[in-house]
Coordinates of C-alpha atoms in Angstrom, one line a residue:
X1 CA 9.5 43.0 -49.6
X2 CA 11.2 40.3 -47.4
X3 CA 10.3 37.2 -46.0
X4 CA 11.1 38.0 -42.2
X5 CA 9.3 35.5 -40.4
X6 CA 6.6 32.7 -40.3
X7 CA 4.1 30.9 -37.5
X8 CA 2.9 27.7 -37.7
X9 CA 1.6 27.4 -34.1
X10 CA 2.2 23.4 -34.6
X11 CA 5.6 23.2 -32.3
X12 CA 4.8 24.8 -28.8
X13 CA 2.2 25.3 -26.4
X14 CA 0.6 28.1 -24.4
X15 CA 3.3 28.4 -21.5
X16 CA 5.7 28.9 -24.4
X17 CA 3.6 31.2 -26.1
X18 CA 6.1 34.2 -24.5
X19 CA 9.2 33.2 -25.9
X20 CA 8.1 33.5 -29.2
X21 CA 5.7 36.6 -28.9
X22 CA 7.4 37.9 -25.7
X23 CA 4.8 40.9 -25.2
X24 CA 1.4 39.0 -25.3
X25 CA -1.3 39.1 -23.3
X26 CA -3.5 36.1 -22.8
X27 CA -4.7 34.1 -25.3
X28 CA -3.5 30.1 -26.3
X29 CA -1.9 27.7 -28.3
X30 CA -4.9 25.2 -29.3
X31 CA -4.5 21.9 -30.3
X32 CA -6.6 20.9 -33.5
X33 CA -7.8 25.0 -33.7
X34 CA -6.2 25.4 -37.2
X35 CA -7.9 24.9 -40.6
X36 CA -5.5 21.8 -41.4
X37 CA -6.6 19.8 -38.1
X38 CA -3.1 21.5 -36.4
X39 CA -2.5 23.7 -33.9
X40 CA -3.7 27.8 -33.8
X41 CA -3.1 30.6 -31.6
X42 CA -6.6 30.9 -30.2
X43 CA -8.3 34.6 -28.6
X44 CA -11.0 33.2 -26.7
X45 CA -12.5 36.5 -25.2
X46 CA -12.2 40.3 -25.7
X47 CA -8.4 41.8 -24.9
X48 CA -6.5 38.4 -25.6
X49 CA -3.6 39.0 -28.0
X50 CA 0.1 38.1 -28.8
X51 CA 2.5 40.8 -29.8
X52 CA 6.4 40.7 -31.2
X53 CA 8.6 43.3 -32.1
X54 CA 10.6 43.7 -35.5
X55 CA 13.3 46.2 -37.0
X56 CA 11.2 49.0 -38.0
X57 CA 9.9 49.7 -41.6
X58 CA 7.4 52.2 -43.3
X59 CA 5.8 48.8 -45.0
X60 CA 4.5 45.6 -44.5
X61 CA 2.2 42.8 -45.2
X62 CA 0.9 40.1 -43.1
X63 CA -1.0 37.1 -44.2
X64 CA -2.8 34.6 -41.8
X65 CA -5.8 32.2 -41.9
X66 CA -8.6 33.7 -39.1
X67 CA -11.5 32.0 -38.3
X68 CA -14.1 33.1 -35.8
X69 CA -17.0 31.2 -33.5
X70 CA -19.4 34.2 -33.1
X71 CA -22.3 35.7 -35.1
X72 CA -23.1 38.9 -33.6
X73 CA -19.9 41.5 -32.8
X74 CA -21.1 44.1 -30.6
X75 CA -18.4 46.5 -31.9
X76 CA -15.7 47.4 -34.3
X77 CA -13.1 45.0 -33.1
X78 CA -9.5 44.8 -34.8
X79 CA -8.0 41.6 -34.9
X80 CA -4.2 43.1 -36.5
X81 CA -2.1 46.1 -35.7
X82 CA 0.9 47.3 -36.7
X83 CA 1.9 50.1 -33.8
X84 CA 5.1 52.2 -33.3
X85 CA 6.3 50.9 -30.1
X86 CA 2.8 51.2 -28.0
X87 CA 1.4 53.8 -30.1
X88 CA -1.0 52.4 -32.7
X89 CA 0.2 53.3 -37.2
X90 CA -3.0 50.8 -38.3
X91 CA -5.3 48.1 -37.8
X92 CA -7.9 46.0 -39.7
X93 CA -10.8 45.1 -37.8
X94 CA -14.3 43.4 -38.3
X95 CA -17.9 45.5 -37.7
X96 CA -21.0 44.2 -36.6
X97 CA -22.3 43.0 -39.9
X98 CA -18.7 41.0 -40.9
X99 CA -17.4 44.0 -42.9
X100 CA -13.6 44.2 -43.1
X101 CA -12.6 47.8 -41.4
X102 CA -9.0 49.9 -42.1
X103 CA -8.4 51.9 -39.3
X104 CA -5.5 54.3 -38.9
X105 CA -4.4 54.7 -35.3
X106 CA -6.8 52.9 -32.9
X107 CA -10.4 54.3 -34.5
X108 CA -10.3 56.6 -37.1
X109 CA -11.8 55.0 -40.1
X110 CA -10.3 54.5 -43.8
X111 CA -12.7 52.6 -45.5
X112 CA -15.0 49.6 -44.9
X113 CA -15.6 46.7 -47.3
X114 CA -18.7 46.3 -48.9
X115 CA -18.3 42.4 -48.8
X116 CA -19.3 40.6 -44.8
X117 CA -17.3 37.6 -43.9
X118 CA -19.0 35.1 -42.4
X119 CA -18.5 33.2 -38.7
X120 CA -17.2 29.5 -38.5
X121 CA -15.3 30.1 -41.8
X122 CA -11.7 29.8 -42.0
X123 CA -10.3 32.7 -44.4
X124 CA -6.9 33.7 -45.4
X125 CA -6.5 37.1 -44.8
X126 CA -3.2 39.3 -46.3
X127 CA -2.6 43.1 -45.3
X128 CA -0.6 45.3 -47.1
X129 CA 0.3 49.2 -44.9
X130 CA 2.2 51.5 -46.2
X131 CA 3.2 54.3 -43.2
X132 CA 2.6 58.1 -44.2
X133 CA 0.8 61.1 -43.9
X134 CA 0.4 61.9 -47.2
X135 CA 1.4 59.0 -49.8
X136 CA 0.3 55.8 -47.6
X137 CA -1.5 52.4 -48.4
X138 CA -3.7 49.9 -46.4
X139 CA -5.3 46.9 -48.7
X140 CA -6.9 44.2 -47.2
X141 CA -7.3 40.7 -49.4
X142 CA -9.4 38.0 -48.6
X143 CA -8.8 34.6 -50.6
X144 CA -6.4 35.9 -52.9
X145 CA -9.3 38.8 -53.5
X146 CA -8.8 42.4 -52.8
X147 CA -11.8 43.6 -50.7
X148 CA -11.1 47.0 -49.0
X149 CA -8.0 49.6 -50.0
X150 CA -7.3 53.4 -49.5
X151 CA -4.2 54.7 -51.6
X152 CA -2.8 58.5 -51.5
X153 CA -3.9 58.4 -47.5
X154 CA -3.0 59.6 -44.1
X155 CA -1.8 56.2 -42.6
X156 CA 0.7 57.5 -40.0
X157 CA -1.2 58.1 -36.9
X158 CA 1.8 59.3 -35.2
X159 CA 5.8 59.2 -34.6
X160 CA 7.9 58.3 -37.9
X161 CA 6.1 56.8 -40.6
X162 CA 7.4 53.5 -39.6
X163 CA 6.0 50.6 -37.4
X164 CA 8.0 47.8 -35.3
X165 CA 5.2 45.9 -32.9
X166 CA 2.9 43.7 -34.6
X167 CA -0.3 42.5 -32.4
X168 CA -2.6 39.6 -33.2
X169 CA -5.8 38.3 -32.0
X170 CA -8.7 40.2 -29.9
X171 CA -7.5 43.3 -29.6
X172 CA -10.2 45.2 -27.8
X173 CA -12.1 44.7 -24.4
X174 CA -16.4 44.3 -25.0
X175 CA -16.0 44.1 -28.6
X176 CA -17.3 40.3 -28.8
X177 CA -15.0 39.0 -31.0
X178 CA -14.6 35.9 -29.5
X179 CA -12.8 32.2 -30.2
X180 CA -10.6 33.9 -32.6
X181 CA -8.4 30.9 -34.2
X182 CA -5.3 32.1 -35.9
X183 CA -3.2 30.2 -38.3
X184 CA -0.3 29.6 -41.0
X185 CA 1.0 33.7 -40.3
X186 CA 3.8 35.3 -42.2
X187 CA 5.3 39.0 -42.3
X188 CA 7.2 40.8 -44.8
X189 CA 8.4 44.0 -44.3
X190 CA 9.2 46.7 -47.4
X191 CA 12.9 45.7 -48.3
X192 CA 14.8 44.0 -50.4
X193 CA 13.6 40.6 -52.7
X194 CA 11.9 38.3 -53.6
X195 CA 8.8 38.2 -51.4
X196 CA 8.1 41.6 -52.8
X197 CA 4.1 41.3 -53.1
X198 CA 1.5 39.7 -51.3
X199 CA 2.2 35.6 -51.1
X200 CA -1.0 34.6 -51.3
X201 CA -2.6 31.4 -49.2
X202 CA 0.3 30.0 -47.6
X203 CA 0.6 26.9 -45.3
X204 CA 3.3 27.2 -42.8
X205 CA 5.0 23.6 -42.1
X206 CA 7.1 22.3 -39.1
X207 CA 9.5 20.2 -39.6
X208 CA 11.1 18.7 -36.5
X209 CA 14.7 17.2 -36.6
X210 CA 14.8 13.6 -37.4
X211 CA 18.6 12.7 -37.5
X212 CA 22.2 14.0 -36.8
X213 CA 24.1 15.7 -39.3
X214 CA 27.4 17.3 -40.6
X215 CA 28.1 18.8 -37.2
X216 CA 27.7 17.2 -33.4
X217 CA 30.0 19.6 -31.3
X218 CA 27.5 19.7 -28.7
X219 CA 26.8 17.3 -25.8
X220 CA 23.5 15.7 -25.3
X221 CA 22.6 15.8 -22.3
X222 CA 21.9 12.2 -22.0
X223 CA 22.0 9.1 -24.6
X224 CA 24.1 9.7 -27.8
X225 CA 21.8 10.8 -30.3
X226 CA 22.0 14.8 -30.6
X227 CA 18.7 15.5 -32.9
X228 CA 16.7 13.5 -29.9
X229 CA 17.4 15.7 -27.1
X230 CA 16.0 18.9 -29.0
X231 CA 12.8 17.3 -30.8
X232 CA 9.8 17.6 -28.6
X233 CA 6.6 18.7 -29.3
X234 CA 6.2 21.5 -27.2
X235 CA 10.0 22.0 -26.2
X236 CA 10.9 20.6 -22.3
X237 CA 13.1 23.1 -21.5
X238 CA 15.8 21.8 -19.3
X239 CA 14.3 18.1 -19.4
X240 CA 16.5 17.2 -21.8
X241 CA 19.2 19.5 -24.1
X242 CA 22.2 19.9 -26.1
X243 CA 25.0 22.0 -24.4
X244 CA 28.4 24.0 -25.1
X245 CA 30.6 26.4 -23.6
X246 CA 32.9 26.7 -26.3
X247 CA 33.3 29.0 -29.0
X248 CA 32.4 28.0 -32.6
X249 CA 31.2 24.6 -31.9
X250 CA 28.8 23.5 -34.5
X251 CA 25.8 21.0 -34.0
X252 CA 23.7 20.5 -36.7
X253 CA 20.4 18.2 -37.7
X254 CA 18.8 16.7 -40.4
X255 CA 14.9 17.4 -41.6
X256 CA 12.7 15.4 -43.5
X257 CA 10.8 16.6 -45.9
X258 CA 7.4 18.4 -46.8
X259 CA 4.3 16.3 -46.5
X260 CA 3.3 15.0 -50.1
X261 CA 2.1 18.5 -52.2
X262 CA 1.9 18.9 -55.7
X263 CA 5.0 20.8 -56.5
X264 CA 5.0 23.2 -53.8
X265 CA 5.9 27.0 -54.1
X266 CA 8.3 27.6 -51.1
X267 CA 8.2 31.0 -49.8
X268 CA 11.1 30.7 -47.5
X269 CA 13.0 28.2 -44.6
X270 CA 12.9 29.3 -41.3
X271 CA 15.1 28.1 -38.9
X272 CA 13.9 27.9 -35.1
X273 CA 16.0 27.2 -31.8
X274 CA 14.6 27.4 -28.6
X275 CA 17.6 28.7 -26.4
X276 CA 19.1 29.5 -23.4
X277 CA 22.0 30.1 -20.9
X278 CA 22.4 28.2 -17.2
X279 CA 25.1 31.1 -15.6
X280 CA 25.6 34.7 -15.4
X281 CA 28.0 36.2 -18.2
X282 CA 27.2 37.0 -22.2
X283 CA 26.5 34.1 -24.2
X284 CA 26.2 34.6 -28.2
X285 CA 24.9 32.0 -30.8
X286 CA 23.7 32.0 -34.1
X287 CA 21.4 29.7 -36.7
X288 CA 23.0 27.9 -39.3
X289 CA 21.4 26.0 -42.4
X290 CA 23.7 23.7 -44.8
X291 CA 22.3 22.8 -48.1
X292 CA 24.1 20.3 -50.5
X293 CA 27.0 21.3 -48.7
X294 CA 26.9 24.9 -49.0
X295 CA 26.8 26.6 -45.3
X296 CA 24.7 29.5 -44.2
X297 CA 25.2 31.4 -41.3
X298 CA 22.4 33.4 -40.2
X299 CA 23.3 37.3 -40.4
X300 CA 21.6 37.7 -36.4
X301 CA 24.1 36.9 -33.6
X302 CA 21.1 35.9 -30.1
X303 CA 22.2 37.1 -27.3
X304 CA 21.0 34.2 -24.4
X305 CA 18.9 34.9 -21.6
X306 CA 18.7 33.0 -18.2
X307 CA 14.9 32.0 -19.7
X308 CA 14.2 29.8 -22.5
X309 CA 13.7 32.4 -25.9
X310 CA 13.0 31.3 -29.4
X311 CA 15.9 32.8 -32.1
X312 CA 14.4 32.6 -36.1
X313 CA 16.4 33.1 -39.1
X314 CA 14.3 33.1 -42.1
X315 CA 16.0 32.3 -45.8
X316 CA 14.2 32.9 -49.3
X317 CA 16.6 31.3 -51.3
X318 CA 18.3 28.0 -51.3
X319 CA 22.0 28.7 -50.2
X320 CA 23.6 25.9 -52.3
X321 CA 22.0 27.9 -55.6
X322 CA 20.9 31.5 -54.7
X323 CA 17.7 30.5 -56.3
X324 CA 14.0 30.1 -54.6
X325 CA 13.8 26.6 -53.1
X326 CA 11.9 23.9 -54.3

C-alpha cells in the first residue's frame, strides 16, 4: 500500500468543501464536530456526502473516526463507497441494530457483523477492498479490532476490478443515518511501500505556515511577510495571496511542529496549497517540501483553474533520509 492522501477537516470551511472533494453533495465542515474538540465533515440528513476521485486501483483501505447522533436507523445505510466512476465496487454500511454491513455494489450483501456499534460514540473505523470477481477482500476493523470480513469473494460489482471515486458520509435518501461526524481520514491504495497494512487509529494534524523560508520568489500581495498572506484559517481566496507569472520561481514556508505526543508514529507529510490562476492561458505548478536541506519536488505537476482548487502531495518518508519520519 501507499499513503495517498489524508483529511483533517481543521483548515477550511463548508464553501471550500468543493475544492477539496470537488463532486460532493451537501453536507459541512463543523466546527468543534471532531473527537479532538476540532473540526469534522458533518452529514446532517439522509443523501449528504463528499466524494473525490483517485488514480484507479483494484485495492484500498480507508480509515476515519465516525460518530453518529441517532439511535434508531430505519434502514441499511452505507456511510463509505468505493465506486468505478458512478457505478458502485463496495460499501460498508450500518443496519438498524448498529451492525457493521459489507455490501458489494449498492445492496447485495457480504456479511454482517455480529458486534452493534453504538450512537454518540466516536469509533475509528479502517476498510480494507480488494476488487474481484473471484479472489476479492472486504474487512472492516473497528478500534484496531477486526469485526466483519469475506475473503475468496465476488467484490467487483461491475467494470474492471478497479475503483477511482471514494464517497463519504450519508450515502442514502430515508435511511436515518443522521448527524454523521467524520474525522482524522486517510486512504491508501494497493501499491508500492511502506503504508502496506492497515495504520491503525490515526490523528490527522494541520500545521499552518508560521514563517518564511529558503525560497520567497513570490510576491505578497501586500506587507512583506510571504507565509502571512497564505495562513488563514479557512483560506480567503483572493483577500490576500502570493503571486507569480514566472517560471520556476520558488516560495517556500516554514512549519512548527506537532503538538506535544509521546514519540509519535508519522504515517506521512502532506503538503496542501490552495491554488489558482487570474487569466486565461495554461498555468502549471507543483508542491515542494525541503527537509535539512534536501529538496523534494512533488512527482504531480496542477494544472490551475480560474477557481480556487486544493493540490496535495503526500510523502512517507523523510526526504533528507529515505527513512519514515519522526
Amino acid at each position: 500500500m501507499a499513503l495517498v492522501f489524508m483529511d483533517s477537516f481543521d483548515h477550511y470551511s463548508t464553501s471550500n468543501l468543493t475544492e477539496k472533494w470537488p463532486l460532493s453533495q451537501a453536507g459541512s465542515i463543523q466546527a468543534g464536530g471532531g473527537r479532538h474538540g476540532t473540526d469534522s465533515f458533518r452529514a446532517l440528513a439522509d443523501n449528504q456526502w463528499a466524494c473525490r476521485l483517485f488514480p484507479a486501483s483494484g485495492t484500498w483501505i480507508v480509515g476515519m473516526s465516525v460518530r453518529w447522533s441517532t439511535n434508531i436507523l430505519l434502514n441499511t445505510c452505507p456511510m463509505l463507497e468505493w465506486g468505478d466512476g458512478t457505478t458502485p465496487q463496495g460499501r460498508v454500511a450500518m443496519n438498524n441494530v448498529g451492525q457493521v454491513v459489507l455490501l458489494r455494489g449498492s445492496g447485495t450483501v457480504l456479511a454482517t457483523s455480529t458486534v452493534s456499534l453504538g450512537y454518540d460514540t466516536a469509533y475509528y473505523l479502517e476498510w480494507l477492498l480488494t476488487i474481484h470477481h473471484t479472489s476479492g477482500v472486504s474487512t472492516v476493523r473497528v478500534d484496531g479490532i477486526p469485526v466483519v470480513s469475506v475473503s475468496s469473494a465476488d467484490t467487483q460489482a461491475a467494470g474492471p476490478a478497479t475503483a477511482n471515486r471514494l464517497r463519504i458520509g450519508n450515502l442514502q435518501a430515508g435511511a436515518g443515518l443522521e448527524n454523521l461526524e467524520i474525522d482524522d481520514l486517510y486512504v491508501c491504495n494497493g501499491l508500492g511501500s511502506p503504508n502496506n497494512t492497515f495504520l491503525g487509529d490515526c490523528r490527522v494534524h494541520y500545521l499552518p505556515p508560521v514563517g518564511d523560508a529558503t525560497y520567497r520568489a513570490w510576491s505578497p500581495s501586500s506587507g512583506t511577510d510571504h507565509y502571512g498572506v497564505v495562513d488563514e484559517t479557512p483560506p480567503n481566496g483572493d483577500g490576500d495571496y502570493l503571486a507569480s507569472s514566472t517560471t520556476g520561481q520558488r516560495d517556500t514556508h516554514l512549519f512548527a511542529p506537532l503538538p506535544g505526543m509521546p514519540s509519535p508514529v508519522v504515517k506521512g507529510v502532506q503538503n496542501l496549497a490552495s491554488l489558482g490562476k487570474d487569466d486565461a492561458g495554461t498555468r502549471l505548478v507543483r508542491n515542494l517540501l525541503i527537509s535539512s536541506g534536501t529538496e523534494a519536488l512533488g512527482p504531480t505537476v496542477h494544472t490551475l483553474a480560474m477557481s480556487y482548487v486544493y493540490s496535495t502531495e503526500t510523502h512517507e518518508t523523510d526526504p533528507a533520509t529515505s527513512a519514515p519520519w519522526t
